[in-house]
């Protein structure tokens, strides 16, 4: 049977939507036990039934067979012939995982062996094996009508009709404004240019906002994976943990949603492995046997704040310092003056781990530094706050979008550069007569004395090997020294805060970041390029 790519792509998108909630629904069915929520079972049944029907029509025999076996078991549950148990839900979850994987790689779905899953499902339901459809017939039947379907599916995104309607209206407004502009430019008097420019500015901002809306996705897309993660890992480690989720409706850019999943998974697994204690240990400490983990997302000052909080054992800053000393991460003199908050940040040091033994869960000495690096790449920050015996709270702050970045424009020599505002802490202007008091050299490193603390300084012209050296200009004459001031942009990335010395500061501007051309791709100091308002 031959089907066009559009039909197959629609099947993949719809099947993914059907499966999106199945995992959490099965977990809720597991919790209900003998008090089965029939309507909830019906929801899962309908989702699997829809996938089975479409897969059968399109010749996806293995998807059809596996969905059929899952459907049989769900039918027995809704008829109250089966009481859900944890082992039973385990088998169903594994089958759903395989189903999801097959749909994700639809062109090879008919090559997947699902016989073990089907056997396990039928054993639970005690179904007659002769009623099972024969897997493997017509295996190659549709592998060629599906080859390019995955590529088509990946290019699709579902957008609310209301957003598209708004974009169409705005496109009409842009056309009107363009016509008015062309007419005004063609006339000798250039009448009404100011009004047209104002209208264009307004419509462009609305178009920008609406297009960004099409890229926004709810944090629930990421959060919904964690009930399963918490359940499986708690069972594996013999622990008990309840998960509370808040802020699933908070929306961020699709790019950030895709990038934040793995770092968050690592943090959640770490909290269960290192944070939540064994039930008997918790009871001895006067805590409930069941631990609690809270996942929260909220808007904060134009950014997104994500919290991963547990009521576990907490992190002992003294133990962190002892570990850091033994690994040579800090010197004895540094350890003596280190505050608890500074000690907490040691967990983000490369190769640093508090695990007492290596497991397949965590503790291989990699992870937290990679988490911090990945979050920094997104223009975000991560911090940790913990109290021994009470618990740990990890806070991640992220921008809402990476497509349009509010930035500060600065100049060095004859070149202009943009620094993302999310990384800027403050701007400092040092007058010539204050240079000797505020700038110091410590072991070949230049530092700025700022409100009682020393801030490392980096001169942009040296880092970028700029041909124009501002220091040479300043040393040219006493008159120049008296007039010139030193501009310092205090920036923060991850744990690091430093001062960037630049020649001049300009206004802030919302920039659209474009990738560098192939000749410039390997320059480590630059992450992209943009075109400013003056062209």
Short mmCIF file of C-alpha atoms in Angstrom, two decimals:
data_model
loop_
_atom_site.label_atom_id
_atom_site.label_comp_id
_atom_site.label_asym_id
_atom_site.label_seq_id
_atom_site.Cartn_x
_atom_site.Cartn_y
_atom_site.Cartn_z
CA UNK A 1 0.00 0.00 0.00
CA UNK A 2 1.35 3.42 -0.92
CA UNK A 3 0.72 6.39 1.34
CA UNK A 4 2.03 9.90 0.93
CA UNK A 5 4.46 11.43 3.43
CA UNK A 6 1.86 13.86 4.73
CA UNK A 7 -0.46 11.05 5.86
CA UNK A 8 2.36 9.16 7.59
CA UNK A 9 3.65 12.33 9.23
CA UNK A 10 0.17 13.02 10.58
CA UNK A 11 0.03 9.48 12.00
CA UNK A 12 3.37 9.99 13.82
CA UNK A 13 2.28 13.36 15.26
CA UNK A 14 -1.09 12.02 16.43
CA UNK A 15 0.39 8.81 17.84
CA UNK A 16 2.92 10.85 19.85
CA UNK A 17 0.07 12.95 21.20
CA UNK A 18 -1.87 9.83 22.22
CA UNK A 19 1.20 8.40 23.99
CA UNK A 20 2.21 11.66 25.69
CA UNK A 21 -0.01 11.09 28.73
CA UNK A 22 -0.14 7.28 28.73
CA UNK A 23 2.91 6.89 31.00
CA UNK A 24 1.54 9.13 33.76
CA UNK A 25 -1.94 7.66 33.37
CA UNK A 26 -0.56 4.14 33.90
CA UNK A 27 1.23 5.35 37.03
CA UNK A 28 -2.04 6.78 38.35
CA UNK A 29 -3.78 3.46 37.56
CA UNK A 30 -1.05 1.68 39.55
CA UNK A 31 -1.69 3.93 42.57
CA UNK A 32 -5.44 3.29 42.42
CA UNK A 33 -4.92 -0.47 43.07
CA UNK A 34 -8.20 -2.32 43.64
CA UNK A 35 -10.15 0.96 43.51
CA UNK A 36 -9.77 1.12 39.72
CA UNK A 37 -10.60 4.43 38.04
CA UNK A 38 -12.48 2.98 35.06
CA UNK A 39 -12.66 6.31 33.22
CA UNK A 40 -8.89 6.71 33.46
CA UNK A 41 -8.39 3.17 32.10
CA UNK A 42 -10.81 4.07 29.30
CA UNK A 43 -8.67 7.11 28.38
CA UNK A 44 -5.59 4.91 27.99
CA UNK A 45 -7.60 2.28 26.13
CA UNK A 46 -8.89 4.86 23.64
CA UNK A 47 -5.35 6.21 23.02
CA UNK A 48 -3.91 2.74 22.36
CA UNK A 49 -6.95 1.76 20.29
CA UNK A 50 -6.52 4.82 18.05
CA UNK A 51 -2.86 3.95 17.46
CA UNK A 52 -3.73 0.32 16.72
CA UNK A 53 -6.39 1.24 14.18
CA UNK A 54 -4.25 3.74 12.26
CA UNK A 55 -1.18 1.46 12.35
CA UNK A 56 -3.17 -1.45 10.94
CA UNK A 57 -4.49 0.72 8.11
CA UNK A 58 -0.99 1.98 7.24
CA UNK A 59 0.63 -1.46 7.33
CA UNK A 60 2.62 -0.94 10.55
CA UNK A 61 2.15 -4.57 11.60
CA UNK A 62 4.47 -4.60 14.63
CA UNK A 63 2.99 -1.38 16.05
CA UNK A 64 -0.46 -2.84 15.47
CA UNK A 65 0.41 -6.14 17.22
CA UNK A 66 1.93 -4.52 20.30
CA UNK A 67 -0.90 -2.00 20.62
CA UNK A 68 -3.41 -4.85 20.28
CA UNK A 69 -1.84 -6.76 23.21
CA UNK A 70 -1.81 -3.63 25.37
CA UNK A 71 -5.43 -2.96 24.42
CA UNK A 72 -6.47 -6.50 25.50
CA UNK A 73 -4.97 -6.00 28.94
CA UNK A 74 -6.57 -2.56 29.36
CA UNK A 75 -9.92 -4.05 28.33
CA UNK A 76 -9.64 -6.62 31.12
CA UNK A 77 -8.81 -3.84 33.59
CA UNK A 78 -11.79 -1.68 32.66
CA UNK A 79 -14.02 -4.75 32.96
CA UNK A 80 -12.51 -5.23 36.46
CA UNK A 81 -11.19 -8.68 35.49
CA UNK A 82 -7.67 -7.56 36.46
CA UNK A 83 -6.44 -5.54 39.44
CA UNK A 84 -3.41 -3.38 38.55
CA UNK A 85 -0.20 -4.22 40.42
CA UNK A 86 3.30 -2.75 40.21
CA UNK A 87 4.79 -5.74 38.29
CA UNK A 88 1.86 -5.57 35.86
CA UNK A 89 2.31 -1.82 35.30
CA UNK A 90 6.06 -2.39 34.83
CA UNK A 91 5.34 -4.70 31.87
CA UNK A 92 2.83 -2.23 30.41
CA UNK A 93 5.21 0.71 30.80
CA UNK A 94 8.00 -1.19 29.05
CA UNK A 95 5.63 -2.03 26.20
CA UNK A 96 4.55 1.62 25.97
CA UNK A 97 8.22 2.68 25.87
CA UNK A 98 8.88 0.32 22.96
CA UNK A 99 5.75 1.55 21.20
CA UNK A 100 6.93 5.14 21.59
CA UNK A 101 10.35 4.22 20.22
CA UNK A 102 8.86 2.44 17.21
CA UNK A 103 6.74 5.45 16.33
CA UNK A 104 9.78 7.71 16.76
CA UNK A 105 11.65 5.61 14.18
CA UNK A 106 8.64 4.70 12.07
CA UNK A 107 10.58 3.70 8.96
CA UNK A 108 12.10 0.75 10.84
CA UNK A 109 9.12 -0.11 13.04
CA UNK A 110 8.29 -3.30 11.13
CA UNK A 111 11.78 -4.63 11.85
CA UNK A 112 11.39 -4.46 15.65
CA UNK A 113 10.89 -7.76 17.49
CA UNK A 114 8.00 -7.23 19.93
CA UNK A 115 7.34 -10.90 20.68
CA UNK A 116 8.76 -10.72 24.23
CA UNK A 117 6.51 -7.78 25.10
CA UNK A 118 3.47 -9.52 23.65
CA UNK A 119 4.26 -12.76 25.51
CA UNK A 120 4.65 -10.86 28.81
CA UNK A 121 1.37 -9.00 28.29
CA UNK A 122 -0.52 -12.14 27.34
CA UNK A 123 0.88 -14.01 30.33
CA UNK A 124 -0.57 -11.33 32.62
CA UNK A 125 -3.95 -11.44 30.93
CA UNK A 126 -3.89 -15.22 30.50
CA UNK A 127 -5.12 -14.72 26.95
CA UNK A 128 -5.28 -17.52 24.42
CA UNK A 129 -2.04 -17.17 22.41
CA UNK A 130 -3.82 -18.33 19.23
CA UNK A 131 -5.79 -15.08 19.19
CA UNK A 132 -2.60 -13.10 18.73
CA UNK A 133 -2.05 -11.67 15.25
CA UNK A 134 0.94 -13.14 13.45
CA UNK A 135 3.81 -10.69 13.88
CA UNK A 136 6.15 -10.56 10.99
CA UNK A 137 3.68 -10.97 8.11
CA UNK A 138 4.12 -8.22 5.53
CA UNK A 139 7.21 -7.00 7.39
CA UNK A 140 8.62 -5.39 4.27
CA UNK A 141 5.24 -4.42 2.95
CA UNK A 142 5.40 -0.73 3.80
CA UNK A 143 9.02 -0.11 4.86
CA UNK A 144 9.65 1.73 1.50
CA UNK A 145 5.90 4.02 1.78
CA UNK A 146 7.46 5.15 5.26
CA UNK A 147 11.26 5.80 4.52
CA UNK A 148 11.02 9.59 4.52
CA UNK A 149 8.06 9.98 6.86
CA UNK A 150 10.17 10.64 9.95
CA UNK A 151 11.90 13.58 8.33
CA UNK A 152 8.52 15.05 7.42
CA UNK A 153 7.14 14.50 10.92
CA UNK A 154 10.05 16.25 12.59
CA UNK A 155 9.37 19.37 10.55
CA UNK A 156 5.81 19.66 11.85
CA UNK A 157 4.59 21.63 14.84
CA UNK A 158 1.02 22.15 15.99
CA UNK A 159 -0.02 25.77 16.51
CA UNK A 160 -3.33 27.06 17.96
CA UNK A 161 -5.60 28.42 15.22
CA UNK A 162 -6.00 31.67 17.19
CA UNK A 163 -2.28 32.39 16.90
CA UNK A 164 -2.35 31.77 13.12
CA UNK A 165 -5.38 34.06 12.76
CA UNK A 166 -3.52 36.80 14.61
CA UNK A 167 -0.46 36.35 12.39
CA UNK A 168 -2.63 36.61 9.27
CA UNK A 169 -4.16 39.86 10.52
CA UNK A 170 -0.73 41.25 11.35
CA UNK A 171 0.58 40.26 7.92
CA UNK A 172 -2.29 42.31 6.46
CA UNK A 173 -1.32 45.28 8.65
CA UNK A 174 2.29 44.99 7.44
CA UNK A 175 1.15 45.07 3.81
CA UNK A 176 -0.90 48.22 4.49
CA UNK A 177 2.02 49.88 6.26
CA UNK A 178 4.35 48.94 3.40
CA UNK A 179 1.97 50.47 0.85
CA UNK A 180 1.74 53.68 2.90
CA UNK A 181 5.52 53.79 3.23
CA UNK A 182 6.09 53.32 -0.51
CA UNK A 183 3.59 56.07 -1.27
CA UNK A 184 5.14 58.47 1.26
CA UNK A 185 8.67 57.84 -0.05
CA UNK A 186 7.50 58.38 -3.63
CA UNK A 187 5.93 61.76 -2.83
CA UNK A 188 8.06 64.88 -2.82
CA UNK A 189 6.99 65.97 0.67
CA UNK A 190 7.50 62.57 2.39
CA UNK A 191 4.31 63.29 4.32
CA UNK A 192 3.44 61.08 7.28
CA UNK A 193 6.71 59.15 7.55
CA UNK A 194 6.82 59.51 11.33
CA UNK A 195 3.35 58.04 11.78
CA UNK A 196 4.09 55.17 9.37
CA UNK A 197 7.38 54.39 11.17
CA UNK A 198 5.55 54.28 14.52
CA UNK A 199 2.89 51.94 13.11
CA UNK A 200 5.54 49.68 11.53
CA UNK A 201 7.37 49.49 14.84
CA UNK A 202 4.16 48.50 16.65
CA UNK A 203 3.11 45.87 14.09
CA UNK A 204 6.62 44.38 13.92
CA UNK A 205 6.67 43.98 17.71
CA UNK A 206 3.29 42.23 17.61
CA UNK A 207 4.46 39.93 14.79
CA UNK A 208 7.59 39.11 16.79
CA UNK A 209 5.51 38.29 19.86
CA UNK A 210 3.07 36.11 17.92
CA UNK A 211 5.79 34.17 16.13
CA UNK A 212 7.53 33.57 19.46
CA UNK A 213 4.21 32.25 20.76
CA UNK A 214 4.26 29.52 18.10
CA UNK A 215 7.60 28.31 19.47
CA UNK A 216 6.56 28.33 23.12
CA UNK A 217 5.88 25.03 24.86
CA UNK A 218 4.70 24.26 28.37
CA UNK A 219 7.17 23.01 30.99
CA UNK A 220 4.78 20.10 31.44
CA UNK A 221 6.44 18.63 28.34
CA UNK A 222 9.57 18.12 30.47
CA UNK A 223 7.97 17.66 33.88
CA UNK A 224 5.69 14.83 32.74
CA UNK A 225 8.63 12.45 32.34
CA UNK A 226 9.59 12.65 36.02
CA UNK A 227 6.77 10.71 37.78
CA UNK A 228 8.07 7.62 35.94
CA UNK A 229 11.73 8.46 36.71
CA UNK A 230 10.97 8.94 40.42
CA UNK A 231 8.85 5.79 40.61
CA UNK A 232 11.35 3.50 38.85
CA UNK A 233 14.43 4.79 40.66
CA UNK A 234 12.76 4.76 44.09
CA UNK A 235 11.74 1.14 43.58
CA UNK A 236 15.22 0.22 42.38
CA UNK A 237 16.91 1.79 45.42
CA UNK A 238 14.32 0.57 47.94
CA UNK A 239 13.25 4.12 48.77
CA UNK A 240 9.88 5.83 48.98
CA UNK A 241 9.40 9.21 47.30
CA UNK A 242 6.37 11.35 46.53
CA UNK A 243 6.64 13.85 43.66
CA UNK A 244 4.75 17.16 43.60
CA UNK A 245 4.75 19.23 40.41
CA UNK A 246 3.83 22.92 40.10
CA UNK A 247 3.95 25.26 37.12
CA UNK A 248 3.44 22.78 34.27
CA UNK A 249 1.69 25.58 32.35
CA UNK A 250 4.77 27.88 32.35
CA UNK A 251 5.92 28.30 28.75
CA UNK A 252 9.44 28.63 27.34
CA UNK A 253 11.02 28.38 23.90
CA UNK A 254 11.01 24.95 22.23
CA UNK A 255 14.84 25.04 22.00
CA UNK A 256 15.15 25.41 25.78
CA UNK A 257 12.55 22.69 26.41
CA UNK A 258 14.59 20.27 24.29
CA UNK A 259 17.89 21.18 25.98
CA UNK A 260 16.80 21.24 29.63
CA UNK A 261 15.41 17.67 29.82
CA UNK A 262 18.70 15.80 30.31
CA UNK A 263 20.20 18.19 32.94
CA UNK A 264 16.96 18.07 34.93
CA UNK A 265 16.81 14.27 34.72
CA UNK A 266 20.32 14.11 36.19
CA UNK A 267 19.35 16.46 39.03
CA UNK A 268 16.18 14.51 39.85
CA UNK A 269 18.07 11.19 39.87
CA UNK A 270 20.75 12.75 42.09
CA UNK A 271 18.12 13.95 44.57
CA UNK A 272 16.70 10.45 44.94
CA UNK A 273 20.09 8.73 45.03
CA UNK A 274 21.98 11.12 47.33
CA UNK A 275 19.22 13.20 48.91
CA UNK A 276 16.26 11.03 49.91
CA UNK A 277 17.22 8.63 52.70
CA UNK A 278 16.13 5.00 53.13
CA UNK A 279 12.72 4.69 54.90
CA UNK A 280 14.18 3.32 58.15
CA UNK A 281 16.82 6.08 58.26
CA UNK A 282 14.15 8.74 57.77
CA UNK A 283 11.99 7.27 60.54
CA UNK A 284 14.94 7.21 62.95
CA UNK A 285 15.45 10.91 62.20
CA UNK A 286 11.79 11.63 63.00
CA UNK A 287 10.78 12.05 59.34
CA UNK A 288 7.99 10.28 57.39
CA UNK A 289 9.22 7.09 55.73
CA UNK A 290 8.19 8.56 52.39
CA UNK A 291 10.37 11.38 51.11
CA UNK A 292 9.03 14.35 49.16
CA UNK A 293 10.36 16.00 46.03
CA UNK A 294 8.95 19.23 44.61
CA UNK A 295 9.39 20.37 41.01
CA UNK A 296 8.36 24.00 40.43
CA UNK A 297 8.45 26.34 37.46
CA UNK A 298 7.52 30.03 37.59
CA UNK A 299 8.12 33.31 35.82
CA UNK A 300 10.53 35.68 37.53
CA UNK A 301 11.66 39.05 36.17
CA UNK A 302 11.37 38.05 32.51
CA UNK A 303 13.02 34.67 33.08
CA UNK A 304 11.96 31.17 34.09
CA UNK A 305 12.84 29.85 37.54
CA UNK A 306 12.92 26.06 38.02
CA UNK A 307 13.31 24.51 41.48
CA UNK A 308 14.15 20.90 42.33
CA UNK A 309 13.62 20.53 46.07
CA UNK A 310 13.81 17.48 48.32
CA UNK A 311 13.38 16.91 52.06
CA UNK A 312 16.32 14.52 52.23
CA UNK A 313 19.62 14.42 54.09
CA UNK A 314 20.96 17.68 52.70
CA UNK A 315 24.58 18.44 51.84
CA UNK A 316 27.20 18.98 54.55
CA UNK A 317 29.48 21.87 53.47
CA UNK A 318 32.28 20.65 55.77
CA UNK A 319 32.30 17.25 54.06
CA UNK A 320 32.43 18.99 50.68
CA UNK A 321 35.49 20.95 51.78
CA UNK A 322 37.17 17.79 53.14
CA UNK A 323 36.57 16.05 49.81
CA UNK A 324 37.83 19.08 47.91
CA UNK A 325 41.01 19.16 50.02
CA UNK A 326 41.66 15.46 49.45
CA UNK A 327 41.28 15.94 45.68
CA UNK A 328 43.42 19.06 45.62
CA UNK A 329 40.52 21.19 44.36
CA UNK A 330 41.15 23.81 47.09
CA UNK A 331 44.17 24.71 49.20
CA UNK A 332 44.12 24.58 53.03
CA UNK A 333 44.17 28.39 53.18
CA UNK A 334 41.19 28.61 50.80
CA UNK A 335 39.31 25.98 52.82
CA UNK A 336 39.71 27.98 56.04
CA UNK A 337 38.10 31.11 54.62
CA UNK A 338 35.43 29.38 52.53
CA UNK A 339 31.81 30.15 53.42
CA UNK A 340 29.12 27.46 53.42
CA UNK A 341 27.64 28.91 50.23
CA UNK A 342 31.01 28.83 48.48
CA UNK A 343 31.50 25.24 49.68
CA UNK A 344 28.13 24.24 48.17
CA UNK A 345 29.31 25.39 44.75
CA UNK A 346 32.17 22.88 44.89
CA UNK A 347 29.73 20.22 43.66
CA UNK A 348 29.89 21.90 40.23
CA UNK A 349 33.66 21.40 40.02
CA UNK A 350 34.68 18.95 37.23
CA UNK A 351 35.20 15.40 38.53
CA UNK A 352 33.82 16.21 41.97
CA UNK A 353 31.43 13.69 43.52
CA UNK A 354 30.19 12.98 47.04
CA UNK A 355 29.12 9.43 46.19
CA UNK A 356 30.68 6.87 48.52
CA UNK A 357 30.56 4.20 45.84
CA UNK A 358 30.15 4.16 42.07
CA UNK A 359 26.70 3.00 40.91
CA UNK A 360 24.83 3.00 37.64
CA UNK A 361 22.65 5.80 39.05
CA UNK A 362 25.26 8.45 39.85
CA UNK A 363 28.61 8.99 41.45
CA UNK A 364 30.98 8.57 38.52
CA UNK A 365 32.45 12.00 39.12
CA UNK A 366 30.77 13.45 36.05
CA UNK A 367 27.46 15.18 35.85
CA UNK A 368 27.03 18.32 37.93
CA UNK A 369 29.75 20.20 36.06
CA UNK A 370 28.21 19.09 32.77
CA UNK A 371 24.77 20.17 34.04
CA UNK A 372 26.13 23.62 34.86
CA UNK A 373 27.90 23.89 31.49
CA UNK A 374 24.75 22.93 29.55
CA UNK A 375 22.63 25.41 31.49
CA UNK A 376 25.25 28.14 30.95
CA UNK A 377 25.11 27.47 27.20
CA UNK A 378 21.41 28.32 27.36
CA UNK A 379 22.23 31.64 29.03
CA UNK A 380 21.04 30.34 32.40
CA UNK A 381 22.42 29.91 35.90
CA UNK A 382 22.22 27.16 38.53
CA UNK A 383 22.63 27.48 42.27
CA UNK A 384 22.22 25.13 45.23
CA UNK A 385 21.00 25.73 48.77
CA UNK A 386 21.02 22.97 51.36
CA UNK A 387 20.64 22.33 55.07
CA UNK A 388 21.91 19.14 56.70
CA UNK A 389 19.02 16.90 57.76
CA UNK A 390 16.41 19.21 56.22
CA UNK A 391 16.91 18.95 52.46
CA UNK A 392 18.30 20.54 49.31
CA UNK A 393 16.93 23.07 46.85
CA UNK A 394 18.50 23.49 43.41
CA UNK A 395 17.44 26.61 41.51
CA UNK A 396 17.83 27.00 37.75
CA UNK A 397 17.20 30.34 36.04
CA UNK A 398 16.70 30.38 32.25
CA UNK A 399 15.78 32.94 29.59
CA UNK A 400 12.34 32.57 28.02
CA UNK A 401 13.78 32.37 24.51
CA UNK A 402 17.09 32.12 22.68
CA UNK A 403 15.87 33.53 19.37
CA UNK A 404 15.80 37.22 20.32
CA UNK A 405 18.27 38.35 22.96
CA UNK A 406 18.24 41.71 24.81
CA UNK A 407 21.89 42.77 24.68
CA UNK A 408 24.20 45.64 25.57
CA UNK A 409 26.17 47.02 22.61
CA UNK A 410 29.79 47.85 23.45
CA UNK A 411 32.75 49.10 21.43
CA UNK A 412 36.38 48.08 21.45
CA UNK A 413 38.74 49.72 19.02
CA UNK A 414 36.68 50.17 15.89
CA UNK A 415 34.55 47.04 16.41
CA UNK A 416 31.10 46.68 17.98
CA UNK A 417 30.13 43.69 20.14
CA UNK A 418 26.92 42.58 21.89
CA UNK A 419 26.84 41.07 25.40
CA UNK A 420 23.59 39.30 26.46
CA UNK A 421 21.93 41.24 29.28
CA UNK A 422 21.19 38.00 31.14
CA UNK A 423 24.93 37.76 31.87
CA UNK A 424 25.43 41.40 32.90
CA UNK A 425 25.48 42.11 36.64
CA UNK A 426 26.32 45.84 36.56
CA UNK A 427 28.25 48.56 34.73
CA UNK A 428 31.18 50.33 36.44
CA UNK A 429 32.83 53.56 35.26
CA UNK A 430 36.21 54.35 36.84
CA UNK A 431 37.40 57.95 36.65
CA UNK A 432 41.09 58.51 35.81
CA UNK A 433 41.91 59.82 39.26
CA UNK A 434 40.48 56.64 40.85
CA UNK A 435 42.43 54.15 38.73
CA UNK A 436 45.36 53.85 41.15
CA UNK A 437 43.05 53.12 44.11
CA UNK A 438 40.65 50.71 42.38
CA UNK A 439 42.89 48.71 40.02
CA UNK A 440 45.48 46.32 41.46
CA UNK A 441 47.77 43.50 40.30
CA UNK A 442 47.73 40.21 42.22
CA UNK A 443 50.18 37.54 40.99
CA UNK A 444 50.21 38.80 37.39
CA UNK A 445 46.42 39.15 37.37
CA UNK A 446 44.65 42.52 37.19
CA UNK A 447 41.80 42.94 39.67
CA UNK A 448 39.25 45.63 40.46
CA UNK A 449 38.49 46.61 44.05
CA UNK A 450 34.69 46.70 44.05
CA UNK A 451 32.80 47.27 47.30
CA UNK A 452 35.43 45.58 49.44
CA UNK A 453 36.03 42.53 47.24
CA UNK A 454 38.47 41.86 44.39
CA UNK A 455 37.04 41.20 40.92
CA UNK A 456 39.23 39.62 38.17
CA UNK A 457 39.61 41.92 35.17
CA UNK A 458 39.77 40.96 31.50
CA UNK A 459 40.71 43.51 28.84
CA UNK A 460 38.75 42.72 25.70
CA UNK A 461 41.41 44.15 23.38
CA UNK A 462 43.96 41.63 24.69
CA UNK A 463 41.61 38.64 24.55
CA UNK A 464 40.61 39.40 20.96
CA UNK A 465 44.11 40.63 19.97
CA UNK A 466 42.62 43.91 18.78
CA UNK A 467 45.00 46.05 16.70
CA UNK A 468 44.01 49.23 18.57
CA UNK A 469 45.33 49.19 22.13
CA UNK A 470 43.45 51.57 24.40
CA UNK A 471 46.25 51.47 26.99
CA UNK A 472 48.66 52.88 24.42
CA UNK A 473 46.21 55.65 23.62
CA UNK A 474 45.88 56.54 27.30
CA UNK A 475 49.64 56.60 27.81
CA UNK A 476 49.99 59.04 24.91
CA UNK A 477 49.44 62.20 26.88
CA UNK A 478 48.47 63.43 30.32
CA UNK A 479 45.58 65.32 28.75
CA UNK A 480 44.12 62.10 27.31
CA UNK A 481 44.49 60.33 30.67
CA UNK A 482 42.59 63.09 32.47
CA UNK A 483 39.66 62.98 30.04
CA UNK A 484 39.31 59.21 29.57
CA UNK A 485 37.43 56.94 31.96
CA UNK A 486 37.64 53.16 32.17
CA UNK A 487 34.40 51.30 31.37
CA UNK A 488 33.94 47.93 33.06
CA UNK A 489 31.07 45.52 32.30
CA UNK A 490 30.69 43.14 35.27
CA UNK A 491 29.50 39.83 33.79
CA UNK A 492 28.57 36.48 35.28
CA UNK A 493 28.50 33.06 33.65
CA UNK A 494 27.89 29.99 35.79
CA UNK A 495 29.93 30.44 38.96
CA UNK A 496 32.33 32.92 37.43
CA UNK A 497 32.07 36.69 37.78
CA UNK A 498 34.59 39.08 36.27
CA UNK A 499 35.00 42.59 34.86
CA UNK A 500 35.30 43.14 31.12
CA UNK A 501 37.20 46.34 30.23
CA UNK A 502 35.80 47.93 27.05
CA UNK A 503 36.30 51.22 25.23
CA UNK A 504 32.70 52.47 25.08
CA UNK A 505 29.17 51.55 26.15
CA UNK A 506 26.08 52.07 23.96
CA UNK A 507 22.37 51.43 24.33
CA UNK A 508 20.69 48.11 24.89
CA UNK A 509 19.16 46.49 21.82
CA UNK A 510 17.11 43.38 21.08
CA UNK A 511 19.25 41.40 18.67
CA UNK A 512 18.45 38.42 16.45
CA UNK A 513 21.45 36.08 16.66
CA UNK A 514 22.60 34.50 13.41
CA UNK A 515 25.19 31.70 13.10
CA UNK A 516 28.71 32.69 12.09
CA UNK A 517 29.83 31.97 8.54
CA UNK A 518 31.97 28.90 7.94
CA UNK A 519 35.19 30.97 7.91
CA UNK A 520 34.47 32.22 11.44
CA UNK A 521 32.83 29.14 13.00
CA UNK A 522 35.89 28.11 15.01
CA UNK A 523 36.45 31.44 16.77
CA UNK A 524 36.01 30.55 20.47
CA UNK A 525 35.22 34.09 21.69
CA UNK A 526 32.13 34.66 19.53
CA UNK A 527 28.84 32.76 19.65
CA UNK A 528 27.15 34.41 16.67
CA UNK A 529 26.55 37.57 14.68
CA UNK A 530 23.73 40.05 14.21
CA UNK A 531 22.75 42.99 12.03
CA UNK A 532 22.17 46.23 13.94
CA UNK A 533 19.53 48.85 13.22
CA UNK A 534 21.95 50.96 11.16
CA UNK A 535 22.63 48.03 8.83
#
